[in-house]
Amino acid sequence: MAQHPRRVLAHLTDDHTSLVVVGDGGMPAIAYWGAALGNDDIDAALFERPVPGGGLDTDAPFGIIAEAARGWAGRPGIEGCRSDGSDGAPIVEHRSSQHDRWSFHAELVDPIAQLGFTVSISLGVGGVISIDARVTNFGEEVYRLSRLRLGLPVGRHADEVLTFGGRHNNEFGRHQATWGRQAVVVENRRGRTSHERSPSVMVGTSGFSEQRGEVWAAHLAWSGNYELIADGVTDGRRVIQAGEVLELGEVDLAASETYVAPTLHLAYSSSGLGGVSDAFHSFIRARPSHPAGPRPIHLNTWEAVYFDHDLNRLRALADRAAQVGVERFVLDDGWFGSRRDDTSGLGDWWVSPEAWPTGLAPLIEHVRALGMEFGLWFEPEMVNPDSDLFREHPDWVIGDLRYEPPLGRHQLVLDLGRADVRDYLFSAIDAVVSTHDIAYIKWDHNRDLVHAASGRGAGVHRQTLGVYELIDRIRVAHPSIEIESCASGGGRADLGILARTDRVWTSDTMDPLDRHRIHRGFSVLFPPELMGAHIGAPLTHTTLRRHRDGFRAGAALFGSFGIEWDLLRLDDEGLERVRRMVDMHRRYRDLLHHGRTVRIDRPHDGTDAHGVIAADGSAAVVLVSRLDSDVTHHAAPLRVPGLPGDRVYHVSVDTDLGEPLGWSRHQPAWTTNGVTATGRHLEHVGLQLPIMHPESSLLLVIKERS
Ligand code: DGJ
């Protein structure tokens, strides 16, 4: 194909970010993504690179779907071929494109390989850039697709990389490392978003932190298998690429069939990870589907009763929940089929006459009469071999049925790539929610997909689209029902599932020490109103650590708050303490769930601090926690960045958290009487912190003085 000189095709920009798209008659490329530029700052000649000796005679372009056949020596944008191995390295011609300040759309064709591509880019609220792409097979013969990767360059001066992940009960850990001449790959093959590897990668300048450094952040909105790559090894460019991991045979495009890639979301920040959070939180909050109204305060029955469902006990628990101010009572696992423990019943979504001889109505009516909403647990994608559903439809499970599929928590996965399976699940869930007063579904997913084959072919792609379709159908049929994404805690948190759910169950651990770290990682992308965070029992069963009420409540306070604790074990004094904490959350809920999240950079002194600042700068709350003992008595002063410098604030401690201060001869007077300080003082000097016990928290309330 004839190549033309590169020219600027589009400049997407707001006050903060610019993205420059260039083209030479082939696949468009992103020449620049970073701080905002003016149109006068942009000229295609400025992006031209020299061509060194010892290589190709031209500078290989790095297109949004990178073309190996034009010399791109990193991972190609497309991998696939026909049955004879041909058409594996297409080169496209630019057919048409449109753009304005906020969007760019291009149609590309390879007439030789008979493949068509579209690439669409939009610049949305908060400066978040979203890239979508699709490929269509215009040939007669099947095209076997195994990757469609979207790619773009980041600043050449980015030299650290941050990824997120952990394990069950310890999700969203942050792993920041030097990014030299290597490719850092986040690759997930667990069939769900996973606890281990979140679909995000962020690169930035040396030592980037909450408040410092330039950061380029990428997140793939997908709940199946994926890879995100920060590649620093190719040819002087430093790039991010991302796409779905497709096994061979997973997407075989017949004539005229199209594959749609998951959306890649991007944010650039010149002010550290805080700027990434500002961007993503604003973007997420501006979605029409973002949950509206105050996030109801939950009581979830799981850790109170587990499978031991007893109407009278649960009614008594509901009484206690209402007494302390709970707004939504959620009945967890164990209400259906033969589900008396975790070995049986999944798939049989009817109310168990054995556990609930008079049905769920008496409990629901009781809960509603107490003024609370009622929520119910489902795990629709799963089936126990010991269930009526499996006995009737053993062929409905995902897997290659010529082999024995491995069990996970005694269960198998249903093949949601099949329309009949989705129809069954829709009817079963619809029957329960249509006949009961249900405001909320906790949608669980408790095992990885292993050897996931739909029919004989790999099936995670179809499974992921299948679950999306099922949830969408339920939402259309029951638009007022909210849905929580749970996967053994935080195993399914991404903007694909969050396009159709209202909250994430962040982790199965309620241990406040772990929760501090988990929330810090979760909150980089997702705003706190999506973060399910409950106060558990004093002794956390996942870690066998014991913590005071205030420390546990503090860890949960900023999220979509709730209780995961058998309140029937509490005496009047204990209940009163819980009531005060519930009240405290309600007091700040509006600010917490609409303001700017600020995770504060701290020196390594064993403390953690984070807060939320009202959009108009008139108020803030900050939680300071001593997570560990330190070698010196004096923690570093608490600096609170982000308050308007010349405004004057009153700072005080909310004593309802009830945390005792550490032993000392004298604590700063502000801890009892409050203090007045300007935003500038709070940002640059900071407050002297009191001596605090390890594993305790202090809630600071900052209000502008009128
Ligand atoms: C795993 C979830 O994360 C828990 O909260 C609980 O719902 C159990 N499943 C129930 O089986």
XYZ file of C-alpha atoms and ligand atoms in Angstrom:
717
model
C 0.000 0.000 0.000
C 1.165 3.534 -0.639
C 2.131 5.311 2.569
C 1.728 9.055 2.938
C 3.510 11.429 5.257
C 2.152 11.344 8.758
C -0.388 13.991 9.577
C -2.394 14.853 12.634
C -5.838 13.249 12.387
C -7.266 14.409 15.694
C -6.422 16.256 18.872
C -8.701 15.283 21.741
C -8.282 17.606 24.682
C -9.829 19.091 27.778
C -8.139 21.470 30.216
C -6.022 18.718 31.597
C -5.235 15.998 29.044
C -4.379 15.747 25.368
C -4.356 12.805 23.032
C -2.964 13.315 19.552
C -3.838 10.833 16.802
C -1.688 10.729 13.694
C -2.006 8.747 10.485
C -0.130 8.023 7.281
C -2.923 6.423 5.308
C -2.772 3.253 7.414
C -3.638 2.331 10.993
C -3.907 5.522 13.085
C -1.380 5.853 15.879
C -1.391 7.831 19.086
C 1.599 10.131 18.898
C 1.073 11.762 22.261
C -0.909 11.152 25.437
C -0.214 13.419 28.376
C -0.669 16.930 29.724
C -2.973 19.242 27.773
C -1.533 20.953 24.681
C -2.898 23.755 22.558
C -3.541 23.175 18.858
C -0.537 25.385 18.105
C 1.695 22.961 19.991
C 0.966 20.171 17.556
C 2.605 19.495 14.252
C 3.120 16.006 12.814
C 6.750 16.898 12.070
C 7.355 17.283 15.799
C 6.549 13.624 16.351
C 8.928 12.334 13.693
C 11.709 10.057 14.944
C 15.077 9.428 13.340
C 15.705 6.101 11.629
C 18.823 4.497 13.039
C 21.111 2.249 11.073
C 21.024 -1.506 11.551
C 17.277 -1.753 11.163
C 14.472 -1.077 8.754
C 14.675 1.883 6.398
C 11.590 3.497 7.931
C 10.486 4.087 11.505
C 8.028 1.265 12.217
C 4.725 2.832 13.207
C 3.097 1.804 16.481
C -0.558 1.901 15.453
C -3.445 1.630 17.877
C -3.698 -1.965 16.593
C 0.007 -2.414 15.938
C 0.972 -3.965 12.613
C 3.793 -6.489 12.764
C 4.024 -6.465 8.970
C 5.060 -2.806 9.053
C 7.931 -3.593 11.362
C 6.472 -3.260 14.849
C 8.611 -5.781 16.706
C 6.709 -5.793 19.983
C 3.474 -7.688 20.545
C 1.288 -7.316 17.454
C -2.108 -5.638 17.682
C -3.781 -8.618 16.066
C -2.996 -12.306 16.209
C -5.025 -14.724 14.136
C -5.086 -16.536 10.826
C -7.089 -18.588 8.339
C -7.025 -22.397 8.438
C -3.977 -22.438 6.122
C -2.092 -20.001 8.338
C -2.514 -17.000 6.043
C -3.618 -13.467 6.877
C -1.771 -13.460 10.203
C -0.166 -10.043 9.823
C -2.569 -7.607 8.170
C -1.694 -4.123 6.980
C -4.654 -1.802 6.820
C -5.698 1.117 4.648
C -7.423 4.080 6.163
C -10.891 4.347 4.585
C -12.500 7.140 6.548
C -12.386 8.957 9.822
C -14.290 11.624 11.726
C -13.278 13.563 14.753
C -14.106 16.479 16.978
C -12.542 17.741 20.169
C -13.965 14.836 22.173
C -13.884 11.887 19.813
C -12.223 10.154 16.919
C -13.542 7.308 14.799
C -11.773 5.518 11.954
C -12.672 2.732 9.519
C -9.766 0.654 8.252
C -9.610 -2.225 5.807
C -7.045 -4.785 4.742
C -8.324 -5.808 1.283
C -5.749 -8.575 1.042
C -6.522 -10.313 4.334
C -10.180 -9.279 3.968
C -10.411 -7.872 7.440
C -12.062 -4.622 8.460
C -11.323 -2.681 11.633
C -12.914 0.205 13.455
C -11.231 2.243 16.139
C -13.155 4.743 18.272
C -11.682 7.027 20.892
C -13.556 9.325 23.209
C -12.469 11.786 25.836
C -14.986 11.682 28.654
C -15.750 13.252 31.999
C -12.684 13.638 34.217
C -10.360 13.401 31.218
C -10.789 9.629 30.975
C -10.071 8.384 27.460
C -11.893 5.292 26.246
C -10.739 3.277 23.241
C -12.992 0.748 21.511
C -12.130 -1.427 18.559
C -13.627 -4.200 16.512
C -12.535 -6.473 13.702
C -14.824 -7.942 11.029
C -14.052 -10.872 8.778
C -14.998 -9.917 5.222
C -13.578 -13.128 3.815
C -15.551 -16.293 3.070
C -13.390 -18.453 5.252
C -13.306 -18.458 9.038
C -10.745 -16.169 10.666
C -9.321 -17.631 13.906
C -8.660 -14.704 16.215
C -6.497 -15.036 19.289
C -5.684 -11.420 20.209
C -6.835 -7.921 19.487
C -4.592 -5.597 21.476
C -4.998 -1.863 21.739
C -1.829 0.092 22.279
C -0.503 3.553 22.860
C 2.738 5.151 23.984
C 3.336 6.724 27.379
C 5.950 9.307 28.340
C 9.466 8.099 27.600
C 10.386 9.315 31.085
C 8.026 6.888 32.868
C 10.251 4.491 34.764
C 8.115 2.831 37.403
C 5.166 0.518 36.997
C 2.288 -0.210 39.351
C 0.040 -3.258 39.231
C -2.725 -4.402 41.571
C -3.594 -7.814 42.961
C -3.324 -10.280 45.786
C -5.411 -13.225 46.806
C -8.699 -14.215 48.400
C -8.939 -12.192 51.639
C -6.189 -9.819 50.559
C -7.225 -8.160 47.311
C -6.077 -4.970 45.556
C -2.499 -4.987 46.870
C -0.294 -2.423 45.165
C 2.979 -3.505 43.610
C 5.197 -0.707 42.386
C 8.547 -1.478 40.809
C 11.207 -0.047 38.575
C 10.280 -0.239 34.915
C 13.449 -0.590 32.946
C 14.072 -2.475 29.768
C 11.440 -5.108 30.429
C 7.838 -5.872 29.668
C 5.618 -6.092 32.732
C 2.656 -8.333 31.945
C -0.590 -8.543 33.905
C -2.096 -11.718 32.545
C -5.259 -13.278 33.902
C -6.530 -16.703 32.851
C -8.862 -17.468 35.742
C -12.074 -16.838 33.827
C -13.202 -14.083 36.190
C -11.522 -10.777 36.912
C -9.616 -12.517 39.726
C -8.184 -11.626 43.099
C -4.672 -12.102 41.810
C -4.378 -9.661 38.921
C -6.648 -6.665 38.508
C -7.075 -5.424 34.920
C -5.090 -2.248 35.460
C -1.558 -1.093 34.875
C -0.117 2.307 35.710
C 3.280 3.690 34.831
C 4.837 6.888 36.028
C 7.853 8.966 36.768
C 10.364 7.862 39.355
C 8.853 7.546 42.831
C 5.344 8.486 41.766
C 3.028 8.384 44.725
C -0.355 9.619 45.867
C 0.465 13.272 45.406
C 3.617 13.238 43.286
C 4.662 12.410 39.772
C 3.238 11.941 36.335
C 1.126 8.803 35.946
C -0.392 7.082 32.897
C -3.137 4.702 34.013
C -4.884 2.016 31.978
C -7.831 -0.164 32.931
C -9.543 -2.797 30.801
C -13.297 -3.071 31.335
C -13.495 -6.848 31.189
C -14.426 -9.623 33.640
C -12.923 -12.606 31.809
C -9.356 -13.323 30.697
C -7.077 -10.461 29.749
C -3.594 -9.103 29.516
C -2.210 -5.620 30.083
C 1.383 -5.034 29.155
C 3.713 -2.188 29.990
C 6.435 -2.766 27.434
C 9.683 -0.871 27.864
C 11.810 -3.040 25.689
C 10.750 -2.515 22.080
C 12.483 0.323 20.255
C 12.860 3.321 22.503
C 9.129 3.783 22.834
C 7.495 2.876 26.100
C 4.020 1.557 25.520
C 0.926 0.115 27.124
C -1.053 -2.581 25.327
C -4.169 -4.356 26.499
C -6.730 -6.837 25.292
C -8.623 -9.996 25.977
C -6.725 -13.290 26.219
C -8.391 -15.562 23.681
C -7.537 -19.239 23.474
C -7.267 -20.745 20.034
C -10.776 -21.576 18.855
C -12.426 -19.199 21.305
C -13.293 -16.588 18.681
C -13.568 -18.033 15.192
C -15.065 -15.319 13.011
C -17.303 -16.709 10.272
C -17.932 -14.611 7.149
C -19.178 -11.125 8.151
C -18.787 -11.804 11.877
C -17.340 -9.137 14.136
C -15.317 -9.343 17.328
C -15.732 -6.424 19.715
C -12.765 -5.794 22.014
C -13.294 -4.756 25.656
C -13.033 -1.015 26.218
C -9.673 0.299 27.341
C -9.974 3.252 29.745
C -7.059 5.608 30.319
C -6.243 8.543 32.534
C -3.186 10.765 32.655
C -2.269 12.609 35.848
C 0.420 15.165 36.560
C -0.331 14.966 40.288
C 0.274 11.340 41.178
C -2.281 8.638 41.788
C -4.595 11.201 43.358
C -5.075 12.710 39.912
C -5.824 9.245 38.484
C -8.504 8.797 41.156
C -9.961 12.257 40.455
C -10.269 11.315 36.794
C -11.699 7.822 37.208
C -14.009 8.734 40.093
C -15.516 11.643 38.121
C -15.856 9.459 35.041
C -17.501 6.618 36.967
C -19.849 8.953 38.813
C -20.983 10.574 35.572
C -22.225 7.272 34.100
C -26.025 7.264 33.821
C -26.045 3.839 35.495
C -24.122 5.032 38.563
C -26.169 4.210 41.668
C -28.229 7.187 42.688
C -29.266 8.185 46.171
C -27.610 7.515 49.513
C -26.007 4.078 49.692
C -28.158 2.067 52.122
C -26.426 0.788 55.243
C -26.388 -3.022 55.146
C -26.571 -5.852 57.549
C -25.419 -8.999 55.790
C -26.307 -12.254 57.560
C -23.332 -14.325 56.357
C -20.963 -13.995 59.286
C -23.862 -13.837 61.737
C -25.515 -17.168 60.877
C -23.735 -18.706 57.865
C -25.985 -21.590 56.674
C -27.944 -21.794 59.888
C -31.165 -20.179 58.665
C -33.826 -19.914 61.317
C -36.756 -17.560 60.902
C -36.981 -16.532 64.552
C -33.277 -15.922 64.895
C -33.158 -13.916 61.683
C -36.196 -11.889 62.736
C -34.442 -11.116 66.025
C -31.308 -10.152 64.068
C -33.428 -7.872 61.883
C -34.843 -6.222 65.035
C -31.324 -5.499 66.227
C -30.287 -4.283 62.775
C -33.172 -1.814 62.699
C -32.370 -0.714 66.243
C -28.822 0.315 65.286
C -29.954 2.085 62.106
C -29.437 -0.472 59.331
C -31.308 0.312 56.109
C -30.953 -2.901 54.100
C -31.043 -6.450 55.454
C -29.355 -8.988 53.150
C -30.024 -12.701 53.505
C -26.900 -14.498 52.305
C -26.219 -18.043 51.104
C -28.381 -20.953 52.335
C -32.031 -20.091 51.585
C -32.618 -22.266 48.494
C -32.768 -25.869 47.308
C -30.793 -28.332 49.422
C -28.246 -25.686 50.378
C -27.647 -26.461 54.053
C -23.882 -26.240 53.607
C -21.596 -25.514 50.670
C -21.680 -29.018 49.204
C -25.059 -28.902 47.499
C -27.975 -26.967 46.077
C -26.394 -24.372 43.773
C -28.548 -24.120 40.679
C -31.827 -24.889 42.470
C -33.068 -21.338 42.861
C -36.289 -21.955 44.744
C -36.963 -21.266 48.396
C -36.107 -24.327 50.452
C -39.202 -25.715 52.187
C -36.879 -27.438 54.630
C -35.080 -24.272 55.796
C -38.034 -21.942 55.168
C -41.230 -23.961 55.770
C -43.338 -20.806 55.640
C -41.313 -19.286 52.792
C -39.230 -16.105 52.848
C -42.288 -13.852 53.107
C -42.480 -13.794 56.925
C -38.872 -12.601 57.155
C -39.214 -10.124 54.310
C -42.440 -8.687 55.741
C -40.762 -8.363 59.126
C -37.749 -6.596 57.595
C -39.979 -4.268 55.558
C -42.155 -3.492 58.564
C -39.000 -2.417 60.384
C -38.395 0.089 57.582
C -35.481 -1.753 55.937
C -35.036 -2.989 52.377
C -34.511 -6.683 51.793
C -31.685 -8.200 49.745
C -30.987 -11.781 48.688
C -27.879 -13.774 47.706
C -27.534 -15.687 44.433
C -24.635 -17.404 42.725
C -26.235 -17.856 39.305
C -23.245 -19.034 37.281
C -22.618 -22.053 39.477
C -24.042 -25.521 40.047
C -23.299 -28.217 42.597
C -23.158 -31.758 41.195
C -25.449 -32.501 44.131
C -28.391 -30.466 42.824
C -31.580 -31.171 40.924
C -30.368 -28.880 38.137
C -27.211 -30.885 37.563
C -29.047 -34.198 37.781
C -31.423 -32.968 35.103
C -28.876 -31.158 32.896
C -25.387 -32.569 33.459
C -24.421 -31.222 30.035
C -25.078 -27.605 31.067
C -21.708 -27.200 32.737
C -18.852 -25.431 31.061
C -15.901 -27.652 30.263
C -14.825 -30.313 27.847
C -17.106 -33.080 29.020
C -14.749 -35.766 27.735
C -12.617 -34.947 30.798
C -13.485 -34.895 34.483
C -13.803 -31.193 35.401
C -12.092 -30.072 38.623
C -14.403 -28.882 41.401
C -13.976 -25.613 43.281
C -15.861 -25.263 46.569
C -17.688 -28.449 45.496
C -19.119 -26.692 42.466
C -18.997 -26.508 38.685
C -19.669 -23.611 36.368
C -22.746 -23.394 34.164
C -22.208 -22.639 30.485
C -23.647 -19.148 30.119
C -22.566 -19.162 26.496
C -25.747 -21.232 25.956
C -29.002 -19.358 25.536
C -31.028 -22.166 27.187
C -28.879 -21.963 30.323
C -29.281 -18.194 30.471
C -33.034 -18.573 29.928
C -33.282 -21.026 32.810
C -31.317 -18.727 35.110
C -33.325 -15.693 34.102
C -36.628 -17.490 34.765
C -35.440 -18.901 38.086
C -34.143 -15.561 39.395
C -37.083 -13.668 37.930
C -39.531 -16.039 39.657
C -37.971 -15.336 43.059
C -37.566 -11.578 42.711
C -40.990 -11.101 41.076
C -42.788 -12.823 43.926
C -40.882 -11.248 46.806
C -40.212 -7.686 47.844
C -36.511 -7.657 46.940
C -34.481 -4.484 46.466
C -31.046 -5.996 46.095
C -29.168 -9.019 44.799
C -25.753 -10.050 46.045
C -24.411 -11.800 42.924
C -21.597 -14.150 43.934
C -19.073 -16.187 41.898
C -16.968 -18.500 44.016
C -14.581 -20.358 41.764
C -12.209 -19.899 38.882
C -13.085 -21.220 35.463
C -10.763 -24.093 34.629
C -10.564 -25.738 31.228
C -13.527 -23.575 30.314
C -14.868 -24.940 27.075
C -18.212 -24.072 25.574
C -19.068 -27.106 23.462
C -15.588 -28.221 22.490
C -14.051 -24.744 22.120
C -12.644 -22.426 24.754
C -15.472 -20.546 26.381
C -14.448 -17.713 28.701
C -15.258 -15.080 26.070
C -18.794 -16.382 25.561
C -19.193 -16.958 29.300
C -18.293 -13.348 30.085
C -20.683 -11.991 27.465
C -23.286 -14.463 28.739
C -23.161 -13.226 32.309
C -23.269 -9.616 31.115
C -26.360 -10.422 29.049
C -28.062 -12.227 31.933
C -27.473 -9.381 34.378
C -28.616 -6.838 31.778
C -31.797 -8.811 31.237
C -32.534 -8.928 34.940
C -31.902 -5.212 35.221
C -34.289 -4.479 32.379
C -36.971 -6.684 33.942
C -36.349 -5.294 37.449
C -34.874 -1.824 37.030
C -35.212 -0.901 40.685
C -33.142 -3.844 41.948
C -29.541 -3.042 42.798
C -26.872 -5.692 42.268
C -23.604 -6.286 44.095
C -20.639 -7.889 42.330
C -19.077 -10.441 44.647
C -16.599 -13.178 43.740
C -15.360 -14.692 47.005
C -14.961 -11.042 47.998
C -13.270 -8.777 45.479
C -12.600 -11.269 42.672
C -14.734 -9.398 40.130
C -14.112 -5.655 40.225
C -13.733 -3.997 36.852
C -15.616 -1.481 34.755
C -17.184 -4.260 32.646
C -19.104 -5.794 35.539
C -19.609 -2.356 37.112
C -21.461 -1.203 34.003
C -24.283 -3.421 35.263
C -23.802 -3.642 39.038
C -23.960 -1.112 41.837
C -21.411 -2.184 44.416
C -18.464 -4.526 44.876
C -18.042 -6.831 47.861
C -14.443 -5.775 48.280
C -13.151 -8.689 50.332
C -14.207 -11.585 52.535
C -11.914 -10.347 55.248
C -13.213 -7.809 57.711
C -9.812 -7.489 59.415
C -9.326 -3.712 59.626
C -5.559 -3.904 59.166
C -5.983 -5.763 55.889
C -8.996 -3.671 54.945
C -6.959 -0.460 55.212
C -4.614 -1.760 52.517
C -7.380 -3.318 50.435
C -9.369 -0.071 50.387
C -6.297 1.945 49.501
C -5.797 -0.178 46.397
C -9.491 -0.382 45.463
C -9.980 3.358 45.789
C -7.351 4.264 43.199
C -9.886 3.552 40.453
C -13.245 3.148 42.134
C -15.074 5.712 44.264
C -15.930 4.734 47.843
C -19.682 4.423 47.292
C -18.956 1.298 45.207
C -16.771 -0.254 47.904
C -18.724 -2.671 50.101
C -17.141 -2.253 53.565
C -18.635 -3.767 56.712
C -17.755 -3.748 60.360
C -17.218 -7.342 61.462
C -16.950 -9.078 64.828
C -14.075 -8.091 67.172
C -12.276 -11.338 66.332
C -11.856 -11.591 62.561
C -12.289 -15.207 61.531
C -9.970 -14.894 58.519
C -6.944 -13.753 60.545
C -7.860 -14.523 64.172
C -6.800 -10.962 65.025
C -8.880 -8.999 67.499
C -9.532 -5.277 67.156
C -11.501 -2.604 68.970
C -14.835 -1.441 67.566
C -13.534 1.992 66.590
C -10.654 0.663 64.520
C -12.951 -1.768 62.715
C -15.596 0.879 62.123
C -13.002 3.394 60.930
C -11.729 0.955 58.300
C -15.261 0.522 56.908
C -16.573 4.043 57.434
C -15.853 5.585 54.029
C -17.301 2.806 51.881
C -20.774 1.511 51.145
C -21.070 0.803 54.835
C -22.575 -2.137 56.637
C -22.403 -4.735 59.361
C -21.260 -8.350 59.050
C -21.612 -9.421 62.669
C -24.033 -11.301 64.861
C -25.615 -8.379 66.690
C -27.516 -10.858 68.884
C -24.267 -11.389 70.777
C -24.045 -7.743 71.828
C -25.280 -6.292 75.101
C -27.036 -2.919 75.254
C -23.785 -1.030 75.601
C -22.276 -2.793 72.595
C -25.376 -2.109 70.512
C -25.269 1.539 71.491
C -21.646 1.736 70.284
C -22.636 0.205 66.950
C -25.600 2.577 66.673
C -23.273 5.546 67.145
C -20.957 4.267 64.422
C -23.826 3.710 62.011
C -24.998 7.240 62.780
C -21.515 8.554 62.202
C -21.420 7.006 58.721
C -24.844 8.461 57.965
C -23.635 11.870 59.118
C -20.774 11.941 56.598
C -22.226 9.692 53.882
C -23.160 12.459 51.520
C -19.712 14.049 51.728
C -17.912 10.687 51.530
C -19.794 9.559 48.444
C -19.667 12.786 46.472
C -16.387 14.399 47.452
C -12.798 13.961 46.256
C -10.945 10.990 47.669
C -7.480 11.898 48.923
C -5.063 9.164 49.949
C -2.361 11.069 51.728
C 1.351 10.441 51.152
C 2.907 9.614 54.526
C 6.492 8.945 55.465
C 7.116 5.404 56.729
C 6.008 6.042 60.295
C 3.429 3.288 60.662
C 0.458 5.547 59.935
C -2.080 5.711 57.158
C -4.241 8.700 56.321
C -6.924 9.254 53.779
C -9.852 11.561 53.469
C -12.598 12.990 51.368
C -12.855 16.689 50.524
C -16.173 18.253 49.532
C -16.266 19.338 45.887
C -16.641 22.993 46.940
C -13.796 22.753 49.453
C -16.063 23.652 52.370
C -15.501 20.501 54.419
C -13.481 17.322 54.678
C -13.146 14.237 56.816
C -9.817 12.514 57.295
C -9.164 9.157 58.919
C -5.748 8.771 60.496
C -4.843 5.267 61.519
C -1.853 3.946 63.326
C -1.380 0.577 61.651
C 1.866 -0.255 63.324
C 4.155 0.836 66.155
C 6.861 3.229 65.132
C 10.409 3.707 66.349
C 9.769 7.323 67.334
C 6.921 8.603 69.486
C 6.046 11.411 67.138
C 4.329 10.577 63.915
C 4.961 12.990 61.057
C 2.495 15.906 61.053
C -0.694 15.206 59.172
C -0.668 17.204 55.967
C -3.992 17.421 54.178
C -3.508 18.340 50.521
C -6.282 19.770 48.406
C -8.080 22.319 50.581
C -8.210 25.842 49.152
C -5.183 27.585 50.712
C -6.711 30.867 51.818
C -9.830 29.440 53.418
C -10.017 28.975 57.186
C -11.102 25.696 58.745
C -12.032 24.351 62.124
C -10.574 20.906 62.755
C -11.958 18.611 65.436
C -12.107 14.931 66.341
C -15.337 12.959 66.018
C -15.331 11.090 69.296
C -18.051 8.689 68.187
C -15.356 6.454 66.793
C -14.619 5.974 70.476
C -10.924 5.262 70.040
C -8.736 5.819 73.094
C -5.620 7.879 72.459
C -2.271 6.396 73.425
C -0.684 6.925 76.808
C 1.103 10.290 77.088
C 1.681 13.201 79.501
C 0.192 15.659 77.097
C -1.675 15.403 73.825
C -2.124 18.307 71.389
C -5.000 20.440 72.691
C -6.813 20.283 69.340
C -7.644 16.655 69.951
C -10.088 17.770 72.647
C -10.912 21.402 71.809
C -10.396 21.553 68.062
C -8.221 24.090 66.281
C -8.424 26.670 63.516
C -6.083 26.534 60.533
C -5.931 27.721 56.944
C -6.008 25.279 54.045
C -2.417 26.354 53.316
C -1.286 25.464 56.841
C -3.030 22.099 56.650
C -1.428 21.342 53.300
C 2.124 22.536 53.934
C 2.709 22.380 57.694
C 0.150 19.870 58.872
C -1.231 19.022 62.276
C 0.849 17.509 65.039
C -0.663 14.091 65.596
C -1.351 12.802 69.081
C 0.294 9.696 70.457
C -1.892 6.831 69.231
C -2.067 3.182 70.159
C -1.147 0.766 67.395
C -4.272 -0.374 65.562
C -6.389 2.641 66.322
C -7.965 5.369 64.214
C -8.937 9.000 64.637
C -11.594 10.698 62.542
C -10.872 14.368 61.872
C -13.702 16.617 60.828
C -12.658 19.736 58.922
C -15.241 22.459 58.378
C -14.850 25.850 56.811
C -15.457 28.615 59.350
C -18.259 30.895 58.360
C -18.457 -15.740 49.316
C -18.800 -14.313 49.647
O -17.707 -13.484 49.422
C -19.286 -14.233 51.083
O -19.545 -12.919 51.440
C -20.525 -15.084 51.211
O -21.561 -14.544 50.431
C -20.220 -16.504 50.789
N -19.635 -16.558 49.485
C -21.470 -17.345 50.806
O -21.256 -18.613 50.336
